[in-house]
Short mmCIF file of N, CA and C in Angstrom, two decimals:
data_model
loop_
_atom_site.label_atom_id
_atom_site.label_comp_id
_atom_site.label_asym_id
_atom_site.label_seq_id
_atom_site.Cartn_x
_atom_site.Cartn_y
_atom_site.Cartn_z
N MET A 1 0.82 -1.19 0.00
CA MET A 1 0.00 0.00 0.00
C MET A 1 0.86 1.25 0.00
N GLU A 2 1.89 1.25 0.82
CA GLU A 2 2.72 2.46 0.96
C GLU A 2 3.35 2.86 -0.37
N ALA A 3 3.90 1.89 -1.09
CA ALA A 3 4.54 2.19 -2.38
C ALA A 3 3.52 2.66 -3.41
N LEU A 4 2.35 2.07 -3.42
CA LEU A 4 1.30 2.50 -4.35
C LEU A 4 0.88 3.94 -4.09
N VAL A 5 0.72 4.27 -2.83
CA VAL A 5 0.30 5.63 -2.46
C VAL A 5 1.42 6.63 -2.73
N ALA A 6 2.65 6.27 -2.40
CA ALA A 6 3.77 7.18 -2.64
C ALA A 6 3.92 7.47 -4.13
N GLY A 7 3.84 6.44 -4.96
CA GLY A 7 3.92 6.63 -6.40
C GLY A 7 2.78 7.48 -6.93
N SER A 8 1.60 7.22 -6.43
CA SER A 8 0.42 8.00 -6.86
C SER A 8 0.59 9.47 -6.51
N ALA A 9 1.10 9.74 -5.32
CA ALA A 9 1.33 11.13 -4.90
C ALA A 9 2.37 11.80 -5.79
N LEU A 10 3.45 11.10 -6.09
CA LEU A 10 4.49 11.66 -6.96
C LEU A 10 3.93 12.05 -8.32
N VAL A 11 3.12 11.18 -8.90
CA VAL A 11 2.55 11.47 -10.22
C VAL A 11 1.48 12.56 -10.12
N ALA A 12 0.64 12.48 -9.09
CA ALA A 12 -0.45 13.46 -8.95
C ALA A 12 0.07 14.88 -8.83
N ILE A 13 1.17 15.05 -8.13
CA ILE A 13 1.69 16.40 -7.89
C ILE A 13 2.69 16.85 -8.95
N ALA A 14 3.10 15.95 -9.81
CA ALA A 14 4.17 16.24 -10.78
C ALA A 14 3.89 17.48 -11.63
N ASP A 15 2.64 17.66 -12.04
CA ASP A 15 2.31 18.81 -12.90
C ASP A 15 1.95 20.06 -12.09
N GLY A 16 2.09 19.98 -10.78
CA GLY A 16 1.86 21.14 -9.93
C GLY A 16 0.44 21.25 -9.39
N VAL A 17 -0.46 20.40 -9.88
CA VAL A 17 -1.86 20.46 -9.46
C VAL A 17 -2.34 19.05 -9.15
N ILE A 18 -2.87 18.85 -7.96
CA ILE A 18 -3.47 17.56 -7.63
C ILE A 18 -4.94 17.65 -8.00
N ASP A 19 -5.26 17.06 -9.14
CA ASP A 19 -6.62 17.10 -9.66
C ASP A 19 -7.49 16.13 -8.85
N SER A 20 -8.75 16.49 -8.63
CA SER A 20 -9.64 15.61 -7.86
C SER A 20 -9.81 14.26 -8.55
N SER A 21 -9.71 14.22 -9.87
CA SER A 21 -9.84 12.95 -10.59
C SER A 21 -8.69 12.00 -10.26
N GLU A 22 -7.53 12.55 -9.96
CA GLU A 22 -6.38 11.72 -9.58
C GLU A 22 -6.62 11.07 -8.22
N ARG A 23 -7.12 11.85 -7.29
CA ARG A 23 -7.44 11.32 -5.96
C ARG A 23 -8.57 10.29 -6.06
N GLU A 24 -9.57 10.58 -6.88
CA GLU A 24 -10.68 9.65 -7.06
C GLU A 24 -10.22 8.34 -7.68
N ARG A 25 -9.29 8.41 -8.62
CA ARG A 25 -8.76 7.19 -9.25
C ARG A 25 -8.06 6.33 -8.21
N LEU A 26 -7.31 6.96 -7.32
CA LEU A 26 -6.63 6.23 -6.25
C LEU A 26 -7.65 5.56 -5.33
N ILE A 27 -8.63 6.31 -4.91
CA ILE A 27 -9.68 5.77 -4.04
C ILE A 27 -10.40 4.61 -4.73
N ASN A 28 -10.73 4.80 -5.99
CA ASN A 28 -11.43 3.76 -6.74
C ASN A 28 -10.59 2.49 -6.81
N TYR A 29 -9.30 2.63 -7.04
CA TYR A 29 -8.43 1.46 -7.10
C TYR A 29 -8.48 0.69 -5.78
N PHE A 30 -8.28 1.39 -4.67
CA PHE A 30 -8.25 0.71 -3.38
C PHE A 30 -9.63 0.18 -2.98
N SER A 31 -10.68 0.77 -3.50
CA SER A 31 -12.04 0.31 -3.19
C SER A 31 -12.45 -0.91 -3.99
N THR A 32 -11.89 -1.06 -5.19
CA THR A 32 -12.34 -2.12 -6.09
C THR A 32 -11.35 -3.26 -6.26
N SER A 33 -10.10 -3.05 -5.93
CA SER A 33 -9.08 -4.09 -6.10
C SER A 33 -9.28 -5.20 -5.06
N ASP A 34 -9.31 -6.44 -5.52
CA ASP A 34 -9.46 -7.56 -4.60
C ASP A 34 -8.33 -7.60 -3.57
N GLU A 35 -7.11 -7.28 -4.01
CA GLU A 35 -5.96 -7.33 -3.12
C GLU A 35 -5.98 -6.22 -2.08
N MET A 36 -6.63 -5.11 -2.39
CA MET A 36 -6.57 -3.93 -1.52
C MET A 36 -7.87 -3.64 -0.77
N LYS A 37 -8.89 -4.43 -0.99
CA LYS A 37 -10.20 -4.15 -0.38
C LYS A 37 -10.16 -4.08 1.14
N GLY A 38 -9.27 -4.82 1.78
CA GLY A 38 -9.22 -4.83 3.24
C GLY A 38 -8.54 -3.61 3.85
N ILE A 39 -7.94 -2.78 3.02
CA ILE A 39 -7.22 -1.62 3.53
C ILE A 39 -8.20 -0.46 3.73
N ASP A 40 -8.12 0.14 4.88
CA ASP A 40 -8.99 1.27 5.22
C ASP A 40 -8.68 2.46 4.31
N ILE A 41 -9.69 2.95 3.62
CA ILE A 41 -9.50 4.05 2.67
C ILE A 41 -9.04 5.32 3.37
N ASN A 42 -9.41 5.49 4.63
CA ASN A 42 -8.93 6.66 5.38
C ASN A 42 -7.42 6.60 5.59
N THR A 43 -6.89 5.40 5.78
CA THR A 43 -5.44 5.23 5.90
C THR A 43 -4.77 5.60 4.58
N VAL A 44 -5.36 5.14 3.48
CA VAL A 44 -4.83 5.47 2.14
C VAL A 44 -4.80 6.98 1.95
N LEU A 45 -5.91 7.63 2.23
CA LEU A 45 -6.00 9.08 2.04
C LEU A 45 -5.05 9.83 2.97
N SER A 46 -4.89 9.34 4.19
CA SER A 46 -3.96 9.96 5.13
C SER A 46 -2.52 9.87 4.62
N ARG A 47 -2.13 8.72 4.12
CA ARG A 47 -0.78 8.55 3.59
C ARG A 47 -0.59 9.35 2.31
N PHE A 48 -1.62 9.42 1.46
CA PHE A 48 -1.55 10.23 0.24
C PHE A 48 -1.33 11.70 0.62
N GLN A 49 -2.08 12.17 1.61
CA GLN A 49 -1.93 13.54 2.09
C GLN A 49 -0.53 13.77 2.66
N TYR A 50 -0.03 12.80 3.38
CA TYR A 50 1.32 12.89 3.94
C TYR A 50 2.34 13.10 2.82
N TYR A 51 2.30 12.25 1.81
CA TYR A 51 3.27 12.36 0.72
C TYR A 51 3.10 13.64 -0.08
N THR A 52 1.87 14.04 -0.35
CA THR A 52 1.68 15.27 -1.11
C THR A 52 2.14 16.49 -0.30
N ASN A 53 1.91 16.47 1.00
CA ASN A 53 2.41 17.57 1.84
C ASN A 53 3.93 17.63 1.83
N ARG A 54 4.58 16.47 1.94
CA ARG A 54 6.04 16.42 1.90
C ARG A 54 6.56 16.96 0.57
N LEU A 55 5.90 16.57 -0.52
CA LEU A 55 6.32 17.02 -1.85
C LEU A 55 6.10 18.51 -2.02
N GLN A 56 5.02 19.03 -1.47
CA GLN A 56 4.74 20.46 -1.60
C GLN A 56 5.69 21.30 -0.75
N SER A 57 6.09 20.78 0.41
CA SER A 57 6.96 21.58 1.27
C SER A 57 8.42 21.54 0.80
N ASP A 58 8.86 20.39 0.31
CA ASP A 58 10.22 20.28 -0.22
C ASP A 58 10.21 19.14 -1.23
N PHE A 59 10.08 19.50 -2.50
CA PHE A 59 9.87 18.50 -3.53
C PHE A 59 10.99 17.46 -3.57
N MET A 60 12.22 17.89 -3.50
CA MET A 60 13.34 16.95 -3.61
C MET A 60 13.37 15.95 -2.45
N LEU A 61 13.18 16.43 -1.23
CA LEU A 61 13.16 15.51 -0.09
C LEU A 61 11.93 14.62 -0.11
N GLY A 62 10.79 15.19 -0.47
CA GLY A 62 9.56 14.41 -0.58
C GLY A 62 9.67 13.34 -1.65
N LYS A 63 10.30 13.71 -2.77
CA LYS A 63 10.51 12.75 -3.86
C LYS A 63 11.43 11.62 -3.41
N ALA A 64 12.50 11.97 -2.72
CA ALA A 64 13.43 10.95 -2.22
C ALA A 64 12.72 9.99 -1.27
N GLU A 65 11.88 10.52 -0.40
CA GLU A 65 11.14 9.68 0.54
C GLU A 65 10.16 8.78 -0.20
N GLY A 66 9.46 9.32 -1.18
CA GLY A 66 8.53 8.53 -1.97
C GLY A 66 9.23 7.43 -2.75
N LEU A 67 10.35 7.77 -3.38
CA LEU A 67 11.09 6.77 -4.14
C LEU A 67 11.68 5.69 -3.24
N ARG A 68 12.04 6.06 -2.02
CA ARG A 68 12.54 5.07 -1.07
C ARG A 68 11.43 4.05 -0.73
N ALA A 69 10.22 4.54 -0.52
CA ALA A 69 9.09 3.64 -0.24
C ALA A 69 8.82 2.73 -1.44
N ILE A 70 8.89 3.30 -2.62
CA ILE A 70 8.66 2.54 -3.85
C ILE A 70 9.76 1.50 -4.04
N GLY A 71 10.99 1.89 -3.80
CA GLY A 71 12.14 1.01 -4.01
C GLY A 71 12.09 -0.27 -3.19
N LYS A 72 11.35 -0.27 -2.11
CA LYS A 72 11.22 -1.47 -1.28
C LYS A 72 10.54 -2.62 -2.04
N MET A 73 9.88 -2.30 -3.14
CA MET A 73 9.18 -3.31 -3.93
C MET A 73 10.03 -3.81 -5.11
N ARG A 74 11.27 -3.36 -5.18
CA ARG A 74 12.16 -3.72 -6.28
C ARG A 74 12.30 -5.24 -6.46
N SER A 75 12.34 -5.98 -5.38
CA SER A 75 12.53 -7.43 -5.45
C SER A 75 11.24 -8.19 -5.70
N LYS A 76 10.15 -7.46 -5.88
CA LYS A 76 8.84 -8.09 -6.11
C LYS A 76 8.31 -7.60 -7.46
N PRO A 77 8.68 -8.28 -8.56
CA PRO A 77 8.36 -7.78 -9.91
C PRO A 77 6.87 -7.58 -10.18
N ASP A 78 6.01 -8.45 -9.67
CA ASP A 78 4.58 -8.27 -9.91
C ASP A 78 4.07 -7.01 -9.21
N ALA A 79 4.50 -6.81 -7.97
CA ALA A 79 4.11 -5.62 -7.23
C ALA A 79 4.69 -4.37 -7.88
N ALA A 80 5.92 -4.46 -8.36
CA ALA A 80 6.57 -3.31 -9.00
C ALA A 80 5.79 -2.89 -10.25
N ARG A 81 5.38 -3.87 -11.05
CA ARG A 81 4.60 -3.56 -12.26
C ARG A 81 3.25 -2.95 -11.90
N LEU A 82 2.64 -3.46 -10.85
CA LEU A 82 1.36 -2.90 -10.40
C LEU A 82 1.52 -1.44 -9.99
N ILE A 83 2.58 -1.13 -9.30
CA ILE A 83 2.84 0.25 -8.88
C ILE A 83 2.92 1.16 -10.10
N VAL A 84 3.68 0.74 -11.10
CA VAL A 84 3.84 1.57 -12.30
C VAL A 84 2.52 1.69 -13.05
N ARG A 85 1.77 0.62 -13.15
CA ARG A 85 0.47 0.68 -13.85
C ARG A 85 -0.48 1.64 -13.14
N LEU A 86 -0.52 1.58 -11.81
CA LEU A 86 -1.38 2.51 -11.08
C LEU A 86 -0.90 3.95 -11.28
N CYS A 87 0.40 4.15 -11.26
CA CYS A 87 0.94 5.50 -11.48
C CYS A 87 0.55 6.03 -12.86
N CYS A 88 0.58 5.17 -13.86
CA CYS A 88 0.15 5.58 -15.21
C CYS A 88 -1.34 5.93 -15.20
N ALA A 89 -2.14 5.13 -14.51
CA ALA A 89 -3.57 5.42 -14.42
C ALA A 89 -3.83 6.75 -13.72
N ILE A 90 -3.06 7.03 -12.69
CA ILE A 90 -3.19 8.32 -11.99
C ILE A 90 -2.81 9.44 -12.95
N GLY A 91 -1.75 9.24 -13.73
CA GLY A 91 -1.33 10.24 -14.70
C GLY A 91 -2.39 10.54 -15.75
N PHE A 92 -3.12 9.51 -16.16
CA PHE A 92 -4.17 9.67 -17.18
C PHE A 92 -5.50 10.14 -16.58
N ALA A 93 -5.63 10.13 -15.27
CA ALA A 93 -6.93 10.39 -14.62
C ALA A 93 -7.56 11.71 -15.01
N ASP A 94 -6.76 12.75 -15.19
CA ASP A 94 -7.32 14.06 -15.52
C ASP A 94 -7.43 14.27 -17.03
N GLY A 95 -7.23 13.19 -17.80
CA GLY A 95 -7.40 13.27 -19.24
C GLY A 95 -6.14 13.56 -20.02
N GLU A 96 -5.05 13.87 -19.31
CA GLU A 96 -3.78 14.15 -19.98
C GLU A 96 -2.64 13.55 -19.17
N PHE A 97 -1.86 12.73 -19.82
CA PHE A 97 -0.65 12.17 -19.20
C PHE A 97 0.49 13.07 -19.64
N SER A 98 0.74 14.11 -18.84
CA SER A 98 1.67 15.17 -19.23
C SER A 98 3.11 14.67 -19.26
N PRO A 99 3.96 15.37 -19.99
CA PRO A 99 5.38 14.98 -20.05
C PRO A 99 6.04 14.91 -18.67
N VAL A 100 5.71 15.82 -17.78
CA VAL A 100 6.32 15.80 -16.45
C VAL A 100 5.84 14.58 -15.65
N GLU A 101 4.59 14.18 -15.82
CA GLU A 101 4.09 12.97 -15.16
C GLU A 101 4.78 11.73 -15.74
N LYS A 102 5.00 11.72 -17.05
CA LYS A 102 5.71 10.61 -17.68
C LYS A 102 7.15 10.52 -17.17
N ARG A 103 7.78 11.67 -16.94
CA ARG A 103 9.15 11.66 -16.41
C ARG A 103 9.19 11.04 -15.01
N ILE A 104 8.20 11.35 -14.20
CA ILE A 104 8.14 10.77 -12.85
C ILE A 104 7.94 9.27 -12.95
N VAL A 105 7.05 8.83 -13.84
CA VAL A 105 6.85 7.39 -14.02
C VAL A 105 8.15 6.73 -14.48
N HIS A 106 8.87 7.41 -15.35
CA HIS A 106 10.16 6.91 -15.82
C HIS A 106 11.12 6.73 -14.63
N GLU A 107 11.17 7.70 -13.74
CA GLU A 107 12.03 7.60 -12.55
C GLU A 107 11.58 6.47 -11.63
N ILE A 108 10.28 6.31 -11.50
CA ILE A 108 9.74 5.21 -10.68
C ILE A 108 10.17 3.87 -11.28
N CYS A 109 10.09 3.75 -12.61
CA CYS A 109 10.54 2.53 -13.28
C CYS A 109 12.01 2.26 -12.99
N GLN A 110 12.82 3.29 -13.07
CA GLN A 110 14.25 3.13 -12.79
C GLN A 110 14.47 2.67 -11.35
N GLU A 111 13.71 3.22 -10.43
CA GLU A 111 13.83 2.84 -9.02
C GLU A 111 13.47 1.36 -8.84
N LEU A 112 12.53 0.88 -9.64
CA LEU A 112 12.07 -0.50 -9.54
C LEU A 112 12.81 -1.45 -10.48
N LEU A 113 13.80 -0.92 -11.18
CA LEU A 113 14.58 -1.70 -12.15
C LEU A 113 13.72 -2.28 -13.26
N LEU A 114 12.72 -1.50 -13.69
CA LEU A 114 11.85 -1.88 -14.80
C LEU A 114 12.18 -1.03 -16.02
N ASN A 115 11.88 -1.55 -17.18
CA ASN A 115 12.09 -0.82 -18.42
C ASN A 115 10.96 0.19 -18.61
N PRO A 116 11.24 1.49 -18.57
CA PRO A 116 10.19 2.49 -18.72
C PRO A 116 9.43 2.38 -20.05
N ALA A 117 10.09 1.88 -21.10
CA ALA A 117 9.44 1.77 -22.41
C ALA A 117 8.26 0.80 -22.38
N GLU A 118 8.23 -0.10 -21.40
CA GLU A 118 7.08 -0.99 -21.25
C GLU A 118 5.82 -0.24 -20.86
N PHE A 119 5.97 0.91 -20.24
CA PHE A 119 4.84 1.61 -19.65
C PHE A 119 4.61 2.99 -20.25
N VAL A 120 5.67 3.68 -20.61
CA VAL A 120 5.57 5.06 -21.08
C VAL A 120 6.29 5.15 -22.42
N SER A 121 5.58 5.67 -23.41
CA SER A 121 6.24 5.83 -24.72
C SER A 121 6.51 7.29 -25.00
#
C-alpha cells in the first residue's frame, strides 16, 4: 500500500496540481481491487496527504522519501509492475498524461529496475 500511495502522490503532484480525478482514481483502485479491499480508505488518504504535503513543502526531499518507499518493492516484480500501472492510471486520470508525469513514471521505473518503455512511450 505504501509504495502504491507514494507513487500516486508523486505522479499526482508532478504537474503542480493535484486534480480531484487523480485522488478519485486512487480511491477507486483501493475500493475495487481484490488485493486492496481490506485496507482502510482513510489510511490510504492519510498517507496520500502525507506524501503530497512532503512534496509540496520540499519537492526533492519528498521525492526521495517517496522513491525510497517505492524502491522497497524492487525485489517483487509483480508488485513493481502494479505500482507503475497505477501510477500511469493516476497520470491519465485528468485526461492528460503530461510529459512531467511521464518523467516521474520513468524515474519510478528506474527505481524498480523496470524498463520504462514498457509503460511510457
